Coordinates of N, CA, C and O in Angstrom, one line a residue:
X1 N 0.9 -1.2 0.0 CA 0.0 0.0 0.0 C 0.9 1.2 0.0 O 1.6 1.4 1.0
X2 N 0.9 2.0 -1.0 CA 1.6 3.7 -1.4 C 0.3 4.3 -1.9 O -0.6 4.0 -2.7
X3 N 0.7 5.5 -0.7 CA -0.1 6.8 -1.3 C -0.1 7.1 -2.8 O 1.0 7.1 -3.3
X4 N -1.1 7.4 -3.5 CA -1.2 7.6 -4.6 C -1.4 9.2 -4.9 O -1.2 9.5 -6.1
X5 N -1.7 10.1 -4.0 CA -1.8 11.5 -5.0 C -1.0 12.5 -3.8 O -0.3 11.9 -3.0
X6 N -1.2 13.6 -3.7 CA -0.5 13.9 -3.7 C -0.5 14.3 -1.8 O 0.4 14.1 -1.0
X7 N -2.0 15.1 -1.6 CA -2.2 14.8 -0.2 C -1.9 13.9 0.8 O -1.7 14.1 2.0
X8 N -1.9 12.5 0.0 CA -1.7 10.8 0.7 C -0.2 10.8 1.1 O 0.2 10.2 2.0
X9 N 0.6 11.6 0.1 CA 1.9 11.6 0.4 C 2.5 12.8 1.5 O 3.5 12.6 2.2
X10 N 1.7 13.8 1.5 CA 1.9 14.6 2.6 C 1.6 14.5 4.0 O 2.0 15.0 5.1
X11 N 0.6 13.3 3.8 CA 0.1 13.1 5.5 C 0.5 11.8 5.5 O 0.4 11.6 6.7
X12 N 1.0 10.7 4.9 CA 2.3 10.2 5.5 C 3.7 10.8 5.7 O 4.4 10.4 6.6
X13 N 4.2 11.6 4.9 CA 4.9 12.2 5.8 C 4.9 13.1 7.3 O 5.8 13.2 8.2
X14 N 4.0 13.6 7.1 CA 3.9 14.5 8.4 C 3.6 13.4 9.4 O 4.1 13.4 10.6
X15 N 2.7 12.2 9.1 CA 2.4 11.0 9.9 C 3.6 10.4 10.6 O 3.8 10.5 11.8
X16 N 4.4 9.9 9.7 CA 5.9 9.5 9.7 C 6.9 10.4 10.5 O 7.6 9.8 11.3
X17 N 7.0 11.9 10.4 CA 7.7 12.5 11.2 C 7.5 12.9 12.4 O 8.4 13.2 13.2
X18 N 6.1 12.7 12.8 CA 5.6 13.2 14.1 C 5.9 11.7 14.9 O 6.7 11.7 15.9
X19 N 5.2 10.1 14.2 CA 5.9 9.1 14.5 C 7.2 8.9 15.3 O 7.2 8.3 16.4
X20 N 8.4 9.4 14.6 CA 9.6 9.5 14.8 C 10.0 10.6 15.7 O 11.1 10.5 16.3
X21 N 9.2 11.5 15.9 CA 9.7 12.3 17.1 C 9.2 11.9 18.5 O 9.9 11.8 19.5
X22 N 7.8 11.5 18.6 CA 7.3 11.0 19.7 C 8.0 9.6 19.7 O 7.0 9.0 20.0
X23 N 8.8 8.7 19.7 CA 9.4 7.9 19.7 C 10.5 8.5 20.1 O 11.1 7.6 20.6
X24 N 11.0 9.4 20.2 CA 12.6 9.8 20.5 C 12.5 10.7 21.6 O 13.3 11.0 22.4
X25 N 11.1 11.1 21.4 CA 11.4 11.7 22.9 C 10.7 10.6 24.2 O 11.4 10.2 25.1
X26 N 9.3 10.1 23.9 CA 9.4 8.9 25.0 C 10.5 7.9 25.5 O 10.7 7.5 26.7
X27 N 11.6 7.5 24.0 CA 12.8 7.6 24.7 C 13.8 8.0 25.0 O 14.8 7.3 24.9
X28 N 14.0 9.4 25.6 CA 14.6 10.4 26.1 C 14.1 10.3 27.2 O 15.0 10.0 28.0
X29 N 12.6 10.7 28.0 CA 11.8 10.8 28.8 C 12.4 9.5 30.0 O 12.9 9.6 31.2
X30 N 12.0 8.1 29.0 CA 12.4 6.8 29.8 C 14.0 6.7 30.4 O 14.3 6.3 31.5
X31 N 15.0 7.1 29.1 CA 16.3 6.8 29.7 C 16.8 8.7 30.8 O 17.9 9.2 31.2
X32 N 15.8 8.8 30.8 CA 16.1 10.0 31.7 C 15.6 9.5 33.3 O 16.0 9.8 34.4
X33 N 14.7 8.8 32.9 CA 14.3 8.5 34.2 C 14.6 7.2 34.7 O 14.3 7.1 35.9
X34 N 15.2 6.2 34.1 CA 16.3 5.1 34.8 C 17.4 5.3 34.3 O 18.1 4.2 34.1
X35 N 18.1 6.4 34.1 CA 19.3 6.8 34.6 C 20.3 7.8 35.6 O 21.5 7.9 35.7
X36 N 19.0 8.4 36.2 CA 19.0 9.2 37.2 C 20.2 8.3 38.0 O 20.2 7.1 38.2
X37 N 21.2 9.5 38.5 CA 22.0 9.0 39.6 C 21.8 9.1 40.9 O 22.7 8.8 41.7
X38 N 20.4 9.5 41.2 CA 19.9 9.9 42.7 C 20.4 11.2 42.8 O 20.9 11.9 42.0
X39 N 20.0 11.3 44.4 CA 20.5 12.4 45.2 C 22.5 11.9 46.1 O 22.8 12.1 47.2
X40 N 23.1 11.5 45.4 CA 24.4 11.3 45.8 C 25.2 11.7 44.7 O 25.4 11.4 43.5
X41 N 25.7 13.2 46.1 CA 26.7 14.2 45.4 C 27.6 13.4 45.1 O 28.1 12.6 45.9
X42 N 28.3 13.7 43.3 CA 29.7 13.0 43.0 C 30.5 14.3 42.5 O 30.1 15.5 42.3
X43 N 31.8 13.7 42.5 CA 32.7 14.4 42.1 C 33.4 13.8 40.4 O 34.3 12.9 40.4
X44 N 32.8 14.7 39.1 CA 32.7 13.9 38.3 C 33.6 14.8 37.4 O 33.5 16.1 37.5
X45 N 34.7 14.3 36.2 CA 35.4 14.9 35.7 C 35.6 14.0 33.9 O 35.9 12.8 33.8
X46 N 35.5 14.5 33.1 CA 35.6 14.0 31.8 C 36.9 14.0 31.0 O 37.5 15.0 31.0
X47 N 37.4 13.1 30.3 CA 38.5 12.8 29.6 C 38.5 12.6 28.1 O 37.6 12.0 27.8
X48 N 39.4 13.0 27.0 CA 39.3 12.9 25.8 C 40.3 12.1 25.3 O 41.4 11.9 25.7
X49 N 39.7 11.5 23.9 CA 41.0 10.8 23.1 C 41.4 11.7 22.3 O 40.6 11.8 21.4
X50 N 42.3 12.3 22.2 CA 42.9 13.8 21.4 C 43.5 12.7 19.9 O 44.2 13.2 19.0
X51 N 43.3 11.7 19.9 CA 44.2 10.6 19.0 C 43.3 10.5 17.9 O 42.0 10.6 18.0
X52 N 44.1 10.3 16.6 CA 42.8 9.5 16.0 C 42.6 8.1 15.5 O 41.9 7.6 14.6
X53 N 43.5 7.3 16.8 CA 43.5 5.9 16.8 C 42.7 5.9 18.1 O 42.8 6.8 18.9
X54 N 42.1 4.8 18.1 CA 41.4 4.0 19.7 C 42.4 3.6 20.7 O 43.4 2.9 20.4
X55 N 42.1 3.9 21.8 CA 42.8 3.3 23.0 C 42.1 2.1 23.8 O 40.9 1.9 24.2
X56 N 43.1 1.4 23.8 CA 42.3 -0.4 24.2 C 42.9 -0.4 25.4 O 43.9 0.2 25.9
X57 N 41.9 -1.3 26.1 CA 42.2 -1.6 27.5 C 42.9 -0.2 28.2 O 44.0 0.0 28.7
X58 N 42.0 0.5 28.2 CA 42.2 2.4 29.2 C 41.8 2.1 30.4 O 40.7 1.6 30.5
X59 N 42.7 2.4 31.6 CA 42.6 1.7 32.5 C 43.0 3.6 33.5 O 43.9 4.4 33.2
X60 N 42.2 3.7 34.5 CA 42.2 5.4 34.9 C 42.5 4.9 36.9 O 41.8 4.2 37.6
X61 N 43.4 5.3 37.1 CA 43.5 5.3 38.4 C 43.5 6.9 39.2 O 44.3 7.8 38.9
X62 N 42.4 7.0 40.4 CA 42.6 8.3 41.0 C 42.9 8.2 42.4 O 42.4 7.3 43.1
X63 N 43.8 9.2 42.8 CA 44.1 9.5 44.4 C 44.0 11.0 44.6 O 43.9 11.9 43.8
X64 N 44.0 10.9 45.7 CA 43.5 12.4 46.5 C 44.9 12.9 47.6 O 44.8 12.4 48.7
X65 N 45.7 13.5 47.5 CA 46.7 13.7 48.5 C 45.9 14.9 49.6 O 45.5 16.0 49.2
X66 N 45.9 14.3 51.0 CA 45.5 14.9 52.4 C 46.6 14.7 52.6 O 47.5 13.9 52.4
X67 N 46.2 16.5 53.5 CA 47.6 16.5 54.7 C 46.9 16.3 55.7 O 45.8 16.8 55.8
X68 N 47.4 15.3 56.8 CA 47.4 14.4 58.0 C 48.0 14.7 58.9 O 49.2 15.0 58.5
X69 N 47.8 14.8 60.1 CA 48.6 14.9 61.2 C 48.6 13.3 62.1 O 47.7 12.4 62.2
X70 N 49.6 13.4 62.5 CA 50.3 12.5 63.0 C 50.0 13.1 64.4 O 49.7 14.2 64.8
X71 N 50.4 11.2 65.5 CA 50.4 11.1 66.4 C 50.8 11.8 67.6 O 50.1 12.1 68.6
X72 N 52.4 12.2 67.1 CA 53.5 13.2 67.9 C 53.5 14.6 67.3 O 54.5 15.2 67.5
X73 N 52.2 15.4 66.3 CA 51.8 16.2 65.7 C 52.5 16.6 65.0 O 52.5 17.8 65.2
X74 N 53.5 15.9 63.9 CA 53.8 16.9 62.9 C 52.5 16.4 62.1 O 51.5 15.9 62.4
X75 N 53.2 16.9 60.4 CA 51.9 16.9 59.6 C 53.1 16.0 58.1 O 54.3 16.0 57.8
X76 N 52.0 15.3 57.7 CA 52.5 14.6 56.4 C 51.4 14.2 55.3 O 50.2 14.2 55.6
X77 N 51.8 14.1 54.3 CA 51.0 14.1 53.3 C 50.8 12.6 52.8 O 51.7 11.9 52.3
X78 N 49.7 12.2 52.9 CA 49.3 10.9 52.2 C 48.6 11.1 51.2 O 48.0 12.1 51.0
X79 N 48.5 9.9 50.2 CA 47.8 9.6 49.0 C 46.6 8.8 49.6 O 46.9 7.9 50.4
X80 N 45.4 9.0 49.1 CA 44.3 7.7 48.8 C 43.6 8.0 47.9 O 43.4 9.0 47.2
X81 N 43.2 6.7 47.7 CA 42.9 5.9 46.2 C 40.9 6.4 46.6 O 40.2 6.3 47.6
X82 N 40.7 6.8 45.4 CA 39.4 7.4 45.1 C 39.1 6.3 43.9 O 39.6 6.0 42.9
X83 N 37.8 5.8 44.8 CA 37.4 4.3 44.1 C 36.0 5.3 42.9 O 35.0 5.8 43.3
X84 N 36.3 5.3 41.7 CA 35.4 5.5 40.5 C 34.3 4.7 40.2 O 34.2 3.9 41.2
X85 N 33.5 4.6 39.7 CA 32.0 3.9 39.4 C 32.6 2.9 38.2 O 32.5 1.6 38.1
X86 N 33.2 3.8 37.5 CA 33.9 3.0 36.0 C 35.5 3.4 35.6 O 35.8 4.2 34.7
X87 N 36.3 2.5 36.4 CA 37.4 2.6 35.9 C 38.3 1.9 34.7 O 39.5 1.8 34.5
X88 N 37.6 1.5 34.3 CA 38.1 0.6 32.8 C 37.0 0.7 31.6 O 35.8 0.4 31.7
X89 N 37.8 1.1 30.5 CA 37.4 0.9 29.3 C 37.8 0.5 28.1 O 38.6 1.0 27.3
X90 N 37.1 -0.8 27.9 CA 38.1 -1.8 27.0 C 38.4 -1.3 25.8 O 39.2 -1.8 25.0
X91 N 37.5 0.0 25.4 CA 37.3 0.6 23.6 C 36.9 2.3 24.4 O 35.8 2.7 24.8
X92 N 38.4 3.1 24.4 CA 38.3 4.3 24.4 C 38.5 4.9 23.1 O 39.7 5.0 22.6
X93 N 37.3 5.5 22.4 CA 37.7 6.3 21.3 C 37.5 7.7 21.0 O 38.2 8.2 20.2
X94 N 36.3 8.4 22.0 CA 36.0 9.8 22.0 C 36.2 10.4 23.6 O 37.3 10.7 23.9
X95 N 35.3 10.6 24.4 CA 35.3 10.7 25.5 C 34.7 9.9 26.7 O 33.7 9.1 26.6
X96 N 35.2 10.2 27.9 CA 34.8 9.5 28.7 C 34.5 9.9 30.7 O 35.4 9.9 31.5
X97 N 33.6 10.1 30.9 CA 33.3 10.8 32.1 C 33.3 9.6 33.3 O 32.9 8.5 33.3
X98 N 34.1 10.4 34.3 CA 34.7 9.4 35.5 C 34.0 10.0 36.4 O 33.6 11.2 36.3
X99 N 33.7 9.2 37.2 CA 32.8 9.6 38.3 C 33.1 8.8 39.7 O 33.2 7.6 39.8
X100 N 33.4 9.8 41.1 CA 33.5 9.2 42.2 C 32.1 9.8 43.5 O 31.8 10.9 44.0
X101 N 31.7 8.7 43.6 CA 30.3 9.4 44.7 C 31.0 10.2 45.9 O 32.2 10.1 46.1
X102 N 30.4 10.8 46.4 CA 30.9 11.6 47.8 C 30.3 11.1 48.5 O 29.6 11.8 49.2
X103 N 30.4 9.6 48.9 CA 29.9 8.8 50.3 C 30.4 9.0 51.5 O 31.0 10.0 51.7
X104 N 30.5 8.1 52.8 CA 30.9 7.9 53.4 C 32.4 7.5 53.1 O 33.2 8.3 53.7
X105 N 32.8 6.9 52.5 CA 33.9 5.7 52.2 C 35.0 6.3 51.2 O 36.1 5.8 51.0
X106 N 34.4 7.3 50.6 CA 35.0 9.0 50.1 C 36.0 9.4 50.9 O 35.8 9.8 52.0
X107 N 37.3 9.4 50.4 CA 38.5 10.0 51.5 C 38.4 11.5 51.8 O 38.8 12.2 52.7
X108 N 37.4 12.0 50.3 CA 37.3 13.4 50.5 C 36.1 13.6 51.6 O 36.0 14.7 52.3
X109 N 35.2 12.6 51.7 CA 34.8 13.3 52.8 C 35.1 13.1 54.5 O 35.6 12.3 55.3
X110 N 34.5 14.4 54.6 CA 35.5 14.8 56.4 C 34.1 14.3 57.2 O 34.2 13.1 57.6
X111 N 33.2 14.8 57.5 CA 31.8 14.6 58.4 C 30.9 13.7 58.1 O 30.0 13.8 58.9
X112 N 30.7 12.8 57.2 CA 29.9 12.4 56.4 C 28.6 13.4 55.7 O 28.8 14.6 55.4
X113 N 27.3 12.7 55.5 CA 26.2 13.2 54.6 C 25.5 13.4 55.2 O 25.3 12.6 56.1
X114 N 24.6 14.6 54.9 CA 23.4 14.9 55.9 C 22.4 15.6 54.9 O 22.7 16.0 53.7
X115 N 21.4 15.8 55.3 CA 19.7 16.3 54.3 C 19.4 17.5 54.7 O 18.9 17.8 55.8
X116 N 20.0 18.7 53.4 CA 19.2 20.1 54.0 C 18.3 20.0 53.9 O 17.8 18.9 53.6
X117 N 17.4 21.6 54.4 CA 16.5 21.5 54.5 C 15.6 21.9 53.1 O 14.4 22.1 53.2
X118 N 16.3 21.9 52.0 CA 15.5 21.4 51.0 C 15.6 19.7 50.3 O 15.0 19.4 49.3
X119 N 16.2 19.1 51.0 CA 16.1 17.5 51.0 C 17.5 17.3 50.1 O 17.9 16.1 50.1
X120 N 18.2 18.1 49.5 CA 19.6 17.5 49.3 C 20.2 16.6 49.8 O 19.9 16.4 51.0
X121 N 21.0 16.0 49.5 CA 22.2 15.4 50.2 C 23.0 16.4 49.7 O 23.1 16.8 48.6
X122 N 23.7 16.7 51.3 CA 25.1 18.0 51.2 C 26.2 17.0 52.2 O 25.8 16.2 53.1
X123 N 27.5 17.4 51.9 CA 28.5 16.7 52.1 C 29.4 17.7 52.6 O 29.3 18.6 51.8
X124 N 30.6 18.0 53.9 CA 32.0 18.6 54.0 C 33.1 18.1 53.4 O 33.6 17.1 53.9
X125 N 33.7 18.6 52.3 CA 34.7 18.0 51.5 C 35.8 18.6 52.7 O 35.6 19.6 53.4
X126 N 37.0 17.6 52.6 CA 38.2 17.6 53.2 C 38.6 18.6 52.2 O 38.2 18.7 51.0
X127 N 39.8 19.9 53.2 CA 40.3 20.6 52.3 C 41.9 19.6 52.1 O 42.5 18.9 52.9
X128 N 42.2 20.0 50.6 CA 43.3 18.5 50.0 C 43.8 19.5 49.1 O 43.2 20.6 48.7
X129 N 45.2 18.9 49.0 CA 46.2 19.5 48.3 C 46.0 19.1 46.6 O 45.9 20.0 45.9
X130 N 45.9 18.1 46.2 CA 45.6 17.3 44.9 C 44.8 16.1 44.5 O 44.6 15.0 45.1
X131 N 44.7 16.5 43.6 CA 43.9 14.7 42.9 C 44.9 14.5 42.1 O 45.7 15.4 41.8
X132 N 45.1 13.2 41.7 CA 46.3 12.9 40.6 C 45.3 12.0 40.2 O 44.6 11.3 41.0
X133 N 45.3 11.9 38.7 CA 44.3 11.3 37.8 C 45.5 10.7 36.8 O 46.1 11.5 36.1
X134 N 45.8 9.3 36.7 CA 46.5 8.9 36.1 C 46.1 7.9 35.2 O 45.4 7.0 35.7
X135 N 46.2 7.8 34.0 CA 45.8 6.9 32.7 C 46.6 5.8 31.9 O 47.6 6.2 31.5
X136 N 46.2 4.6 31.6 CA 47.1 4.0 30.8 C 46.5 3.3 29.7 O 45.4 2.7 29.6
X137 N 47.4 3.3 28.8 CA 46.0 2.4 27.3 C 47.1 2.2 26.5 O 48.2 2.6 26.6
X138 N 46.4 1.1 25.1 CA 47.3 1.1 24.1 C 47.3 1.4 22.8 O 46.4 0.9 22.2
X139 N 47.8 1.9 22.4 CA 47.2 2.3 21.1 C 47.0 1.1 19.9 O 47.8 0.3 19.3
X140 N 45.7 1.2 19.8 CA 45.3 0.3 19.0 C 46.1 -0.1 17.2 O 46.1 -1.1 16.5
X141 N 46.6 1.2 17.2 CA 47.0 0.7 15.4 C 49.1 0.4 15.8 O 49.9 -0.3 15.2
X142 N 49.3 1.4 16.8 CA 50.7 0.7 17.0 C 50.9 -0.1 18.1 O 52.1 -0.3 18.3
X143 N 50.3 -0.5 18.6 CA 50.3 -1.6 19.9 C 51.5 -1.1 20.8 O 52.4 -1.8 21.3
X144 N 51.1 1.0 21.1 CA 52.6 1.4 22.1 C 51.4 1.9 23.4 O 50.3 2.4 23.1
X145 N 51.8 1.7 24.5 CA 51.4 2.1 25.8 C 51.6 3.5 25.8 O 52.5 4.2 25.3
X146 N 50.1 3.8 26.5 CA 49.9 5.4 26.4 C 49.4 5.8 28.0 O 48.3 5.8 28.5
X147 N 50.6 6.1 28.3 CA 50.8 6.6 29.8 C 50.5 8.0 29.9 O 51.3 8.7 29.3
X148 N 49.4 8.7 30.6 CA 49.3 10.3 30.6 C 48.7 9.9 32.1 O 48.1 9.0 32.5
X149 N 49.4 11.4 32.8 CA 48.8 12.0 34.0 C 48.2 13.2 34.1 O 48.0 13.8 33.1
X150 N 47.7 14.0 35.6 CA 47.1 15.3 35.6 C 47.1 15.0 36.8 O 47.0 13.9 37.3
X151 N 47.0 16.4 37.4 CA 47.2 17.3 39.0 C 45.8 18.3 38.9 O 45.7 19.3 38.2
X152 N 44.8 17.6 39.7 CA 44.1 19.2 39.7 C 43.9 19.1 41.2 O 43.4 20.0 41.8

């Protein structure tokens, strides 16, 4: 069955286009709404492939340097390891957003989480000297290790 004149062809298309938009937005609507990350504040930062080969097996390690005081009170600087949601990606080729929640179990956090009084979850971040965001991958067309870091 094809429209035959000329109206039949205009109101399947307009049929067809409106079709295709309400379809893209019910799914927009849906993956908006089982993708929500809740109310847990993260601390989220994005990365690029500046390459125009793929990076295989990208593997992102992060730490946080706190200054700590010691027992007999001087002060020293330790590293901890800030656990990511997703730290590996077997096929990096454009970008990629890292994400660490601000839980309890968070080295950045100092007091834990509590509910303003507009129902947030709000968090006291530890004041810290650095994150070191370190990366490693291979490059896919010459099979050489692609070691890059960052301080923020």
């Amino acid at each position: 069955m094809a429209p035959t004149c000329l109206w039949a062809h205009v109101w399947t298309t307009v049929e067809t286009f409106v079709s295709i938009v309400c379809t893209a937005m019910a799914t927009s609507f849906f993956f908006a709404k089982i993708s929500k990350n809740g109310s847990m504040p993260r601390l989220e930062f994005r990365i690029a492939n500046e390459r125009t080969s793929e990076v295989v097996e990208a593997k992102v390690n992060c730490s946080v340097a706190l200054l700590e005081e010691l027992e007999d009170g001087s002060k020293t600087i330790r590293y901890h390891p800030m656990q990511l949601e997703r730290d590996f990606n077997p096929m990096f080729s454009l970008s990629w957003t890292l994400s660490h929640k601000l839980n309890e179990d968070s080295p950045l956090v100092e007091s834990g989480l509590y509910t303003s009084s507009s129902g947030e979850v709000v968090t006291d971040i530890k004041p810290f000297i650095v994150i070191v965001v370190s990366f490693t991958g291979i490059d896919d067309i010459f099979a050489q290790d692609l070691p890059a870091d960052s301080l923020f």
